[in-house]
Tab-separated table of C-alpha atoms in Angstrom:
chain	number	residue	atom	x	y	z
A	297	MET	CA	16.379	-0.264	-82.960
A	298	LYS	CA	13.647	0.867	-80.577
A	299	ARG	CA	16.336	0.267	-77.713
A	300	LEU	CA	19.563	2.319	-79.572
A	301	ARG	CA	16.839	5.213	-80.335
A	302	LEU	CA	15.887	5.482	-76.734
A	303	CYS	CA	19.307	5.207	-75.423
A	304	SER	CA	20.425	8.207	-77.565
A	305	LEU	CA	17.381	10.243	-76.268
A	306	LEU	CA	18.077	9.240	-73.090
A	307	PHE	CA	21.562	10.735	-73.202
A	308	LEU	CA	20.481	13.776	-75.328
A	309	ILE	CA	18.439	14.802	-71.922
A	310	ALA	CA	21.610	13.804	-69.939
A	311	VAL	CA	23.520	16.046	-71.814
A	312	MET	CA	21.466	18.397	-71.780
A	313	GLY	CA	20.972	18.369	-68.073
A	314	VAL	CA	24.619	18.439	-67.115
A	315	VAL	CA	25.138	21.913	-66.302
A	316	ALA	CA	26.634	24.320	-63.746
A	317	GLN	CA	23.884	25.072	-61.219
A	318	ASP	CA	22.625	28.877	-62.386
A	319	THR	CA	22.513	31.435	-60.229
A	320	MET	CA	19.399	32.581	-58.217
A	321	LEU	CA	17.527	35.361	-59.927
A	322	SER	CA	15.052	36.828	-57.150
A	323	LYS	CA	11.927	38.902	-58.060
A	324	GLU	CA	13.433	41.728	-56.348
A	325	GLU	CA	16.792	41.287	-58.359
A	326	ALA	CA	14.823	41.023	-61.250
A	327	VAL	CA	12.691	44.763	-60.571
A	328	VAL	CA	16.128	46.599	-59.905
A	329	LYS	CA	18.005	45.360	-63.357
A	330	ALA	CA	14.283	46.290	-65.034
A	331	LEU	CA	14.587	49.733	-63.728
A	332	GLU	CA	18.040	50.249	-64.518
A	333	ASN	CA	18.421	48.580	-67.674
A	334	ASN	CA	15.199	48.248	-69.744
A	335	PHE	CA	15.181	50.569	-72.917
A	336	GLY	CA	11.675	51.787	-72.468
A	337	ILE	CA	11.900	52.730	-69.342
A	338	GLN	CA	15.363	54.933	-70.061
A	339	VAL	CA	13.770	56.328	-72.824
A	340	ALA	CA	10.993	57.446	-70.259
A	341	LYS	CA	13.904	58.759	-67.635
A	342	ASN	CA	15.460	61.128	-70.612
A	343	ASP	CA	11.488	62.264	-70.941
A	344	ILE	CA	11.466	63.267	-67.305
A	345	GLU	CA	14.959	65.115	-67.750
A	346	ILE	CA	13.624	66.939	-70.510
A	347	ALA	CA	10.552	68.108	-68.735
A	348	GLU	CA	12.097	69.036	-65.550
A	349	ASN	CA	14.907	71.321	-67.871
A	350	ASN	CA	11.157	72.690	-69.358
A	351	LYS	CA	10.302	73.801	-65.795
A	352	SER	CA	13.158	75.384	-64.819
A	353	ILE	CA	13.407	79.140	-64.365
A	354	LEU	CA	15.800	79.214	-67.604
A	355	ASN	CA	12.486	78.416	-70.094
A	356	SER	CA	10.174	80.661	-67.746
A	357	GLY	CA	10.581	83.859	-69.699
A	358	TYR	CA	11.200	85.634	-66.339
A	359	LEU	CA	14.872	86.361	-66.596
A	360	PRO	CA	16.171	89.350	-69.053
A	361	THR	CA	17.823	89.058	-72.232
A	362	LEU	CA	21.622	90.512	-72.738
A	363	VAL	CA	23.027	90.847	-76.518
A	364	GLY	CA	26.537	91.965	-76.864
A	365	ASN	CA	27.573	92.871	-80.257
A	366	ALA	CA	31.618	94.199	-81.502
A	367	GLY	CA	32.791	94.948	-85.025
A	368	ALA	CA	35.972	96.144	-86.828
A	369	ASN	CA	36.760	97.604	-90.139
A	370	TYR	CA	40.039	98.360	-91.344
A	371	GLN	CA	40.390	100.452	-94.868
A	372	ARG	CA	43.855	101.716	-97.032
A	373	ASP	CA	43.969	104.208	-99.760
A	374	ASP	CA	46.283	105.295	-102.195
A	375	SER	CA	45.124	108.747	-103.534
A	376	THR	CA	46.287	111.638	-105.394
A	377	PHE	CA	44.572	114.712	-104.872
A	378	GLU	CA	44.931	117.439	-107.911
A	379	PHE	CA	43.881	121.461	-107.432
A	380	PRO	CA	43.220	122.805	-110.940
A	381	GLY	CA	42.782	126.682	-110.807
A	382	GLN	CA	44.580	126.717	-107.312
A	383	PHE	CA	48.124	128.441	-106.544
A	384	LEU	CA	50.375	128.712	-103.692
A	385	ARG	CA	49.884	131.709	-101.510
A	386	ASP	CA	52.714	133.050	-99.664
A	387	PRO	CA	51.922	132.183	-95.753
A	388	ASN	CA	52.569	135.563	-94.686
A	389	SER	CA	51.429	137.646	-96.687
A	390	GLY	CA	48.773	135.478	-98.298
A	391	GLU	CA	49.258	136.613	-101.966
A	392	THR	CA	49.677	134.273	-104.744
A	393	LEU	CA	53.384	133.386	-105.371
A	394	LEU	CA	54.734	134.141	-108.909
A	395	ASP	CA	57.381	132.410	-111.284
A	396	ASP	CA	60.374	134.377	-112.736
A	397	ALA	CA	57.831	134.749	-115.743
A	398	GLY	CA	55.608	136.450	-113.721
A	399	ASN	CA	52.739	133.561	-113.897
A	400	PRO	CA	51.212	132.117	-110.704
A	401	VAL	CA	53.010	128.873	-109.200
A	402	PRO	CA	50.120	125.939	-109.636
A	403	ARG	CA	49.732	124.196	-106.613
A	404	PRO	CA	51.338	120.820	-107.146
A	405	ASP	CA	49.092	117.489	-106.423
A	406	THR	CA	49.217	115.394	-103.043
A	407	ASP	CA	49.841	112.023	-103.244
A	408	LEU	CA	48.252	109.720	-99.862
A	409	TYR	CA	50.432	106.301	-99.855
A	410	LYS	CA	48.932	103.651	-97.451
A	411	ALA	CA	46.533	105.957	-96.014
A	412	GLU	CA	44.687	103.928	-93.219
A	413	ALA	CA	41.802	104.270	-91.213
A	414	GLN	CA	39.898	101.711	-88.384
A	415	ARG	CA	36.697	101.905	-86.963
A	416	TYR	CA	35.906	99.903	-84.085
A	417	ASN	CA	32.365	99.440	-82.218
A	418	ALA	CA	30.967	96.691	-79.332
A	419	GLY	CA	27.742	97.224	-77.626
A	420	LEU	CA	25.263	95.486	-74.943
A	421	THR	CA	21.459	95.780	-75.220
A	422	ALA	CA	19.345	94.457	-72.479
A	423	ASN	CA	15.794	93.827	-72.369
A	424	TYR	CA	13.326	92.744	-69.449
A	425	THR	CA	9.408	92.312	-69.902
A	426	LEU	CA	7.884	93.455	-66.779
A	427	PHE	CA	4.455	92.296	-67.425
A	428	ASP	CA	3.133	90.547	-70.051
A	429	GLY	CA	-0.253	90.062	-69.296
A	430	LEU	CA	0.557	87.225	-66.608
A	431	GLY	CA	0.936	84.961	-69.625
A	432	ARG	CA	4.571	83.530	-68.384
A	433	PHE	CA	3.169	83.010	-65.267
A	434	TYR	CA	0.406	81.068	-65.987
A	435	ASN	CA	2.557	79.204	-68.662
A	436	PHE	CA	5.490	78.586	-65.904
A	437	LYS	CA	2.835	76.962	-63.998
A	438	ARG	CA	1.630	75.160	-67.031
A	439	LEU	CA	5.323	73.714	-67.249
A	440	LYS	CA	5.226	71.934	-64.068
A	441	GLU	CA	2.038	70.341	-64.681
A	442	GLN	CA	3.485	69.116	-67.874
A	443	TYR	CA	6.671	67.621	-65.507
A	444	GLN	CA	4.250	65.976	-63.331
A	445	LEU	CA	2.273	64.865	-66.597
A	446	THR	CA	5.440	63.113	-68.042
A	447	SER	CA	6.519	61.744	-64.662
A	448	LEU	CA	3.227	60.070	-64.699
A	449	GLN	CA	3.596	58.712	-68.614
A	450	ALA	CA	7.117	57.657	-67.237
A	451	ARG	CA	5.359	55.800	-64.086
A	452	GLU	CA	2.969	54.340	-66.369
A	453	THR	CA	5.814	52.824	-68.672
A	454	ILE	CA	7.580	51.451	-65.623
A	455	GLU	CA	4.152	49.894	-64.404
A	456	ASN	CA	3.570	48.314	-67.574
A	457	THR	CA	7.380	46.803	-67.978
A	458	MET	CA	6.530	45.316	-64.661
A	459	ILE	CA	3.639	43.546	-65.664
A	460	GLN	CA	5.108	42.563	-69.012
A	461	MET	CA	8.708	41.502	-66.385
A	462	PHE	CA	6.669	39.416	-64.094
A	463	SER	CA	4.710	37.646	-66.928
A	464	VAL	CA	7.558	36.715	-68.348
A	465	TYR	CA	9.385	35.540	-65.271
A	466	PHE	CA	6.226	33.415	-63.992
A	467	GLU	CA	6.130	31.882	-67.261
A	468	ILE	CA	10.110	30.768	-66.515
A	469	ALA	CA	8.967	29.705	-62.661
A	470	ARG	CA	5.801	27.260	-64.267
A	471	LEU	CA	7.940	25.885	-66.627
A	472	THR	CA	10.490	24.834	-64.502
A	473	GLU	CA	8.271	23.161	-62.200
A	474	ASN	CA	6.834	21.392	-64.968
A	475	LYS	CA	10.262	20.533	-65.729
A	476	ASN	CA	11.086	19.038	-62.523
A	477	VAL	CA	7.359	17.245	-62.642
A	478	GLN	CA	8.180	15.821	-65.903
A	479	LYS	CA	11.666	14.524	-65.045
A	480	GLU	CA	9.913	12.885	-62.187
A	481	ALA	CA	7.385	11.122	-64.616
A	482	LEU	CA	10.408	10.308	-66.874
A	483	LYS	CA	11.959	8.649	-63.605
A	484	ILE	CA	9.069	6.787	-62.748
A	485	SER	CA	8.838	5.857	-66.390
A	486	LYS	CA	12.315	4.165	-66.608
A	487	GLN	CA	11.644	2.370	-63.545
A	488	ARG	CA	8.930	0.897	-64.930
A	489	ILE	CA	10.889	-0.489	-67.805
A	490	THR	CA	13.402	-2.274	-65.164
A	491	ARG	CA	10.731	-3.562	-63.707
A	492	SER	CA	8.669	-5.273	-66.807
A	493	GLU	CA	11.990	-6.474	-68.289
A	494	TYR	CA	12.605	-8.492	-64.524
A	495	ALA	CA	9.354	-9.488	-64.832
A	496	PHE	CA	9.608	-10.481	-68.086
A	497	GLU	CA	12.253	-12.400	-67.348
A	498	TYR	CA	11.156	-14.113	-64.697
A	499	GLY	CA	7.454	-15.053	-67.095
A	500	GLN	CA	5.389	-12.671	-65.348
A	501	ASN	CA	4.407	-10.442	-68.068
A	502	THR	CA	4.692	-10.973	-71.791
A	503	LYS	CA	6.864	-8.344	-74.121
A	504	LEU	CA	4.165	-5.764	-74.350
A	505	ASP	CA	4.370	-4.585	-71.091
A	506	ILE	CA	8.085	-3.494	-71.983
A	507	LEU	CA	7.138	-2.217	-75.089
A	508	ASN	CA	4.378	0.162	-73.532
A	509	ALA	CA	6.762	1.308	-70.753
A	510	GLN	CA	9.572	2.032	-73.526
A	511	VAL	CA	6.734	4.312	-75.246
A	512	ASP	CA	5.968	5.849	-72.245
A	513	VAL	CA	9.696	6.658	-71.683
A	514	THR	CA	9.802	8.294	-75.199
A	515	ASN	CA	6.636	10.480	-74.816
A	516	ASP	CA	8.029	12.002	-71.143
A	517	SER	CA	11.152	12.173	-73.008
A	518	ILE	CA	9.991	14.140	-75.703
A	519	ASN	CA	7.739	16.089	-73.384
A	520	LEU	CA	10.672	17.333	-71.336
A	521	LEU	CA	12.868	18.131	-74.524
A	522	ASN	CA	9.769	20.779	-75.142
A	523	THR	CA	9.766	22.034	-71.945
A	524	ARG	CA	13.373	22.406	-71.606
A	525	GLN	CA	13.126	24.037	-75.445
A	526	GLN	CA	10.049	26.704	-73.800
A	527	LEU	CA	12.274	27.382	-70.477
A	528	ALA	CA	15.190	28.703	-72.875
A	529	ASN	CA	13.043	30.950	-74.898
A	530	ALA	CA	11.374	32.081	-71.696
A	531	LYS	CA	14.693	32.828	-70.434
A	532	ARG	CA	15.651	34.803	-73.261
A	533	ASP	CA	12.492	36.858	-73.282
A	534	LEU	CA	13.428	37.781	-69.583
A	535	ASN	CA	16.689	39.012	-70.590
A	536	VAL	CA	15.102	41.456	-73.430
A	537	VAL	CA	13.062	42.866	-71.166
A	538	LEU	CA	16.318	43.283	-68.525
A	539	SER	CA	18.329	44.660	-71.650
A	540	GLN	CA	21.215	42.093	-70.785
A	541	ASP	CA	22.869	39.518	-72.456
A	542	LEU	CA	20.386	36.922	-74.637
A	543	ASN	CA	22.327	33.753	-73.040
A	544	GLU	CA	22.782	34.595	-69.605
A	545	THR	CA	21.255	31.729	-67.673
A	546	TYR	CA	19.307	31.898	-63.929
A	547	GLU	CA	16.907	30.020	-61.864
A	548	VAL	CA	14.127	32.258	-60.851
A	549	ASP	CA	12.178	31.647	-57.075
A	550	THR	CA	9.107	29.416	-57.803
A	551	LEU	CA	7.735	30.754	-54.557
A	552	VAL	CA	4.629	32.704	-54.653
A	553	THR	CA	2.790	35.051	-51.857
A	554	PHE	CA	-0.845	36.456	-52.126
A	555	ILE	CA	-2.016	39.879	-50.429
A	556	PRO	CA	-4.610	39.208	-47.992
A	557	LYS	CA	-7.843	40.205	-48.664
A	558	LEU	CA	-8.029	43.313	-46.444
A	559	LYS	CA	-5.197	44.689	-47.771
A	560	LEU	CA	-6.390	44.304	-51.488
A	561	ASP	CA	-9.685	45.628	-50.366
A	562	GLU	CA	-8.162	49.223	-48.780
A	563	TYR	CA	-5.962	49.188	-52.111
A	564	VAL	CA	-9.196	49.138	-54.380
A	565	ALA	CA	-11.259	51.538	-52.083
A	566	GLN	CA	-8.033	54.165	-53.266
A	567	ALA	CA	-8.039	53.236	-56.381
A	568	THR	CA	-9.414	56.564	-58.031
A	569	LEU	CA	-6.521	58.463	-55.785
A	570	ASN	CA	-3.930	56.651	-57.326
A	571	ASN	CA	-4.565	55.150	-60.725
A	572	VAL	CA	-1.910	56.416	-62.731
A	573	ALA	CA	-4.470	56.821	-66.111
A	574	ILE	CA	-7.004	58.699	-63.739
A	575	LEU	CA	-4.198	61.305	-62.322
A	576	GLN	CA	-2.817	62.038	-65.935
A	577	THR	CA	-6.391	63.289	-66.544
A	578	GLU	CA	-6.236	65.300	-63.868
A	579	ARG	CA	-2.545	66.915	-64.962
A	580	ASN	CA	-3.801	67.294	-68.571
A	581	LEU	CA	-7.385	69.042	-66.990
A	582	ALA	CA	-5.036	71.368	-65.233
A	583	ILE	CA	-2.932	72.127	-68.078
A	584	ASN	CA	-6.455	72.649	-69.997
A	585	ALA	CA	-7.035	75.121	-67.561
A	586	TYR	CA	-3.370	77.084	-67.876
A	587	ASP	CA	-3.795	77.056	-71.818
A	588	ILE	CA	-6.880	79.337	-70.781
A	589	LYS	CA	-5.251	81.756	-69.086
A	590	VAL	CA	-1.663	81.766	-71.120
A	591	ASN	CA	-4.319	82.614	-74.519
A	592	SER	CA	-6.316	85.563	-72.025
A	593	ALA	CA	-3.145	87.172	-71.786
A	594	GLY	CA	-3.637	88.576	-75.164
A	595	TYR	CA	-6.079	91.030	-74.107
A	596	LEU	CA	-3.271	92.624	-71.958
A	597	PRO	CA	-0.813	95.423	-72.522
A	598	ASN	CA	3.013	94.359	-72.246
A	599	LEU	CA	5.418	96.333	-70.646
A	600	ASP	CA	9.124	96.180	-71.747
A	601	LEU	CA	12.203	97.905	-70.438
A	602	THR	CA	15.421	97.765	-72.337
A	603	GLY	CA	19.350	99.481	-71.508
A	604	SER	CA	21.859	99.872	-73.718
A	605	TYR	CA	25.661	100.561	-73.942
A	606	GLY	CA	27.796	101.469	-76.779
A	607	TRP	CA	31.476	102.121	-77.670
A	608	ASN	CA	32.745	103.711	-80.614
A	609	LEU	CA	36.344	104.690	-82.038
A	610	ASN	CA	37.313	105.851	-85.911
A	611	GLN	CA	40.821	106.778	-86.901
A	612	ASN	CA	40.499	108.457	-89.845
A	613	ALA	CA	42.883	108.579	-92.611
A	614	PRO	CA	44.821	111.891	-93.162
A	615	SER	CA	43.563	113.907	-96.271
A	616	ALA	CA	44.464	116.485	-98.316
A	617	PHE	CA	42.685	119.153	-96.162
A	618	PHE	CA	43.211	117.302	-92.883
A	619	PRO	CA	46.929	116.203	-92.910
A	620	GLY	CA	46.719	114.540	-89.504
A	621	VAL	CA	44.936	111.784	-88.374
A	622	ASN	CA	41.303	112.086	-87.028
A	623	VAL	CA	40.437	110.197	-83.925
A	624	ASN	CA	36.595	110.031	-82.825
A	625	ASN	CA	36.175	108.073	-79.310
A	626	ASP	CA	32.179	107.780	-78.247
A	627	ARG	CA	30.546	106.155	-75.413
A	628	SER	CA	27.106	106.332	-75.009
A	629	PHE	CA	24.462	105.229	-72.357
A	630	GLY	CA	20.468	104.492	-72.994
A	631	LEU	CA	17.445	103.524	-71.008
A	632	GLY	CA	13.966	102.944	-72.067
A	633	ALA	CA	10.480	101.643	-71.483
A	634	ARG	CA	7.948	100.538	-74.095
A	635	LEU	CA	4.067	99.974	-73.475
A	636	THR	CA	2.630	97.969	-76.431
A	637	TRP	CA	-0.925	97.102	-76.173
A	638	ASN	CA	-2.634	95.088	-79.327
A	639	LEU	CA	-6.188	96.806	-78.763
A	640	PHE	CA	-7.592	94.565	-81.963
A	641	ASP	CA	-5.730	91.528	-83.685
A	642	GLY	CA	-8.280	90.464	-86.035
A	643	GLY	CA	-9.696	88.247	-83.670
A	644	GLY	CA	-7.129	86.028	-83.137
A	645	THR	CA	-7.442	85.971	-79.335
A	646	THR	CA	-10.774	85.449	-79.087
A	647	VAL	CA	-10.446	82.545	-81.040
A	648	ARG	CA	-7.394	80.929	-78.998
A	649	VAL	CA	-9.840	81.603	-75.725
A	650	LYS	CA	-12.495	79.887	-76.962
A	651	ASN	CA	-10.664	76.993	-78.687
A	652	ALA	CA	-9.031	76.628	-75.153
A	653	LYS	CA	-12.093	76.309	-73.241
A	654	ILE	CA	-13.613	73.766	-75.302
A	655	ALA	CA	-10.615	71.687	-75.333
A	656	TYR	CA	-11.035	71.999	-71.030
A	657	GLU	CA	-14.557	70.849	-71.354
A	658	ASN	CA	-13.367	68.104	-73.832
A	659	GLN	CA	-10.590	66.925	-71.034
A	660	GLU	CA	-13.657	67.118	-68.557
A	661	ILE	CA	-15.751	64.587	-70.825
A	662	LEU	CA	-12.404	62.383	-70.756
A	663	GLN	CA	-11.668	62.546	-67.517
A	664	GLU	CA	-15.382	61.130	-66.954
A	665	GLN	CA	-14.367	58.346	-69.488
A	666	ILE	CA	-11.538	56.975	-67.882
A	667	GLU	CA	-12.924	57.582	-64.549
A	668	LEU	CA	-15.397	54.580	-65.486
A	669	GLN	CA	-13.526	53.021	-67.618
A	670	VAL	CA	-10.940	52.357	-64.999
A	671	ASN	CA	-13.655	51.763	-62.392
A	672	ARG	CA	-14.943	49.049	-65.005
A	673	ASP	CA	-11.339	47.553	-65.371
A	674	ILE	CA	-11.050	47.191	-61.669
A	675	GLN	CA	-14.037	45.319	-60.835
A	676	ASN	CA	-13.246	42.520	-63.581
A	677	ALA	CA	-9.608	42.263	-62.422
A	678	LEU	CA	-10.783	42.004	-58.771
A	679	ALA	CA	-13.207	39.334	-60.173
A	680	ILE	CA	-10.808	37.349	-62.232
A	681	TYR	CA	-8.323	37.580	-59.674
A	682	GLU	CA	-10.918	35.539	-56.971
A	683	ASN	CA	-11.406	33.618	-59.696
A	684	ARG	CA	-7.988	31.993	-60.209
A	685	LEU	CA	-7.102	32.359	-56.779
A	686	ASN	CA	-10.446	29.811	-56.321
A	687	ILE	CA	-9.641	27.604	-59.197
A	688	TYR	CA	-6.014	27.625	-57.847
A	689	GLN	CA	-6.774	26.219	-54.403
A	690	ILE	CA	-9.072	24.097	-56.329
A	691	GLN	CA	-6.142	22.783	-58.107
A	692	GLU	CA	-4.204	22.427	-54.778
A	693	GLN	CA	-6.939	19.910	-53.585
A	694	ASN	CA	-6.829	18.294	-56.655
A	695	VAL	CA	-3.171	17.224	-57.005
A	696	LEU	CA	-3.456	15.926	-53.139
A	697	THR	CA	-6.129	13.762	-54.908
A	698	ASN	CA	-4.256	12.594	-57.576
A	699	GLN	CA	-1.610	12.145	-55.387
A	700	ASN	CA	-3.094	9.701	-53.145
A	701	ASN	CA	-4.549	8.018	-56.302
A	702	PHE	CA	-1.413	7.758	-57.919
A	703	GLU	CA	0.362	5.828	-54.645
A	704	ARG	CA	-2.656	3.380	-54.616
A	705	SER	CA	-2.354	3.104	-58.005
A	706	LYS	CA	1.186	2.166	-57.690
A	707	GLU	CA	0.631	-0.310	-54.956
A	708	GLN	CA	-1.643	-2.117	-56.918
A	709	PHE	CA	0.566	-2.169	-59.747
A	710	GLN	CA	3.947	-4.055	-58.069
A	711	LEU	CA	1.230	-6.118	-56.677
A	712	GLY	CA	-0.258	-7.072	-59.985
A	713	ARG	CA	-3.810	-6.577	-59.488
A	714	ILE	CA	-3.640	-3.681	-61.949
A	715	THR	CA	-2.705	-3.415	-65.558
A	716	SER	CA	0.524	-1.022	-66.772
A	717	ILE	CA	-2.215	0.740	-68.826
A	718	GLU	CA	-4.093	1.396	-65.569
A	719	PHE	CA	-0.899	2.873	-63.523
A	720	ARG	CA	0.032	5.183	-66.927
A	721	GLN	CA	-3.423	6.551	-66.833
A	722	ALA	CA	-3.033	7.447	-62.794
A	723	GLN	CA	0.410	8.882	-63.625
A	724	ILE	CA	-1.049	11.096	-66.124
A	725	ASN	CA	-3.579	12.236	-64.061
A	726	LEU	CA	-1.227	13.317	-61.533
A	727	LEU	CA	1.319	14.985	-63.607
A	728	ASN	CA	-1.872	17.001	-65.332
A	729	ALA	CA	-3.082	18.235	-61.869
A	730	GLN	CA	0.313	19.008	-61.368
A	731	THR	CA	0.900	20.862	-64.459
A	732	ASN	CA	-2.695	22.707	-64.202
A	733	LYS	CA	-1.920	23.532	-60.332
A	734	ASN	CA	1.261	25.535	-61.624
A	735	LEU	CA	-0.598	27.272	-64.165
A	736	ALA	CA	-3.200	28.302	-62.218
A	737	LYS	CA	-1.163	29.299	-59.514
A	738	TYR	CA	0.940	31.941	-61.380
A	739	ASP	CA	-2.239	33.128	-63.359
A	740	ALA	CA	-3.616	34.182	-59.961
A	741	LYS	CA	-0.215	35.757	-58.803
A	742	LEU	CA	-0.376	37.686	-62.264
A	743	SER	CA	-4.094	38.666	-62.026
A	744	GLU	CA	-3.007	39.758	-58.325
A	745	LEU	CA	-0.045	42.192	-60.211
A	746	GLN	CA	-2.577	43.773	-62.483
A	747	LEU	CA	-5.046	44.639	-60.521
A	748	LEU	CA	-2.303	46.445	-57.931
A	749	GLN	CA	-1.407	48.343	-61.692
A	750	LEU	CA	-5.109	49.111	-61.625
A	751	THR	CA	-4.985	50.097	-58.324
A	752	GLY	CA	-1.600	52.480	-58.220
A	753	GLN	CA	-0.254	50.115	-55.745
A	754	LEU	CA	1.775	47.923	-58.292
A	755	LEU	CA	5.394	49.786	-57.319
A	756	ASN	CA	4.203	50.203	-53.697
A	757	VAL	CA	4.386	46.387	-52.681
A	758	GLU	CA	6.995	43.976	-51.888
A	759	PHE	CA	6.674	41.183	-54.532
């Protein structure tokens, strides 16, 4: 039964390993995909586009406004006009006409049927603010600073996404190398089973050596299965960051190179000029300075210019007194200027200016705080990076030591001078040294990237 379970486990591993050769996803390709597809970066790019629209001349208040209006009215009346006490007169003499009985002839009623009247009008009104206390001038500059701030915020989003992407990318690389190490360990353990079975047949050892080898194969197989499962999960995590199909499969580049220390020292020295958090505080400080000037514009007068053009057409229906159609066609032009000066607005402008100055002072305090925190984070990140780099170098040497120990143990085991338990311990020591080296390598590289982010150089270096 044990042999059957072992065979089933080995078959499952073989099935999982029989896959088509995956394509290589390099670090550069991963960066390009993240920049193009990541949802957070797409939102940040849209925010930049909004800020760019806001800083355009169309949103500055410098352009005039032009308003057009038009109207039409139609009216139809059916009317009867009565003239009580009014009589017909001779058109020549003007005397009242009499009937045969000598009585005055009354004036007959007048009917107006389908009496139509139309009225049409159209007009254009132009307004332009010639001077508004320089409010729109400083607001226009404020919008430009807001655009710069939005660009910096998008850059921060991109940098955070890059760190997130590389943390998953390096986890895939680490698990890939661990998988290869565990496959080699499983191969060695399976060879032990064959050797133990031959030795048992020739009476050189006991059944216990075979059982120990089978146990080690089972453990190595389970560890390999777990690593493959973790690797599959990590690839799905990276697919989410890259916003691509969750079932996309690929291999990653396990080669890691580190930036020379002299170059890192140069980046650290220029960190205050390039750190995105410090640059954002500078933009916020400039925006607060313009807020003071925009609010101060309320102390100054406004000068507005206006121009208008109008057209009216009235076609009135005929009446009893005006039997013909009355047409009135008018055109009008107008120019004007208006000066307004809010000499006292109840103190609202004064309060807004005072609050804007306080906000500016708060931003100065925040800037000092952020600069101090960034300097602390850079020093901590540099110390962490150097420590992890030293650990990686130590782990590299440790792998060489354990590799030599394993090779010697293997020779002694084949000569029968050490037990299988001692050989297994040497194998485990080598396996642990290799996996620890892999962990140290990618921890050091990720620490380097985090240091580059703090110095503002993450997007300026080759990965």
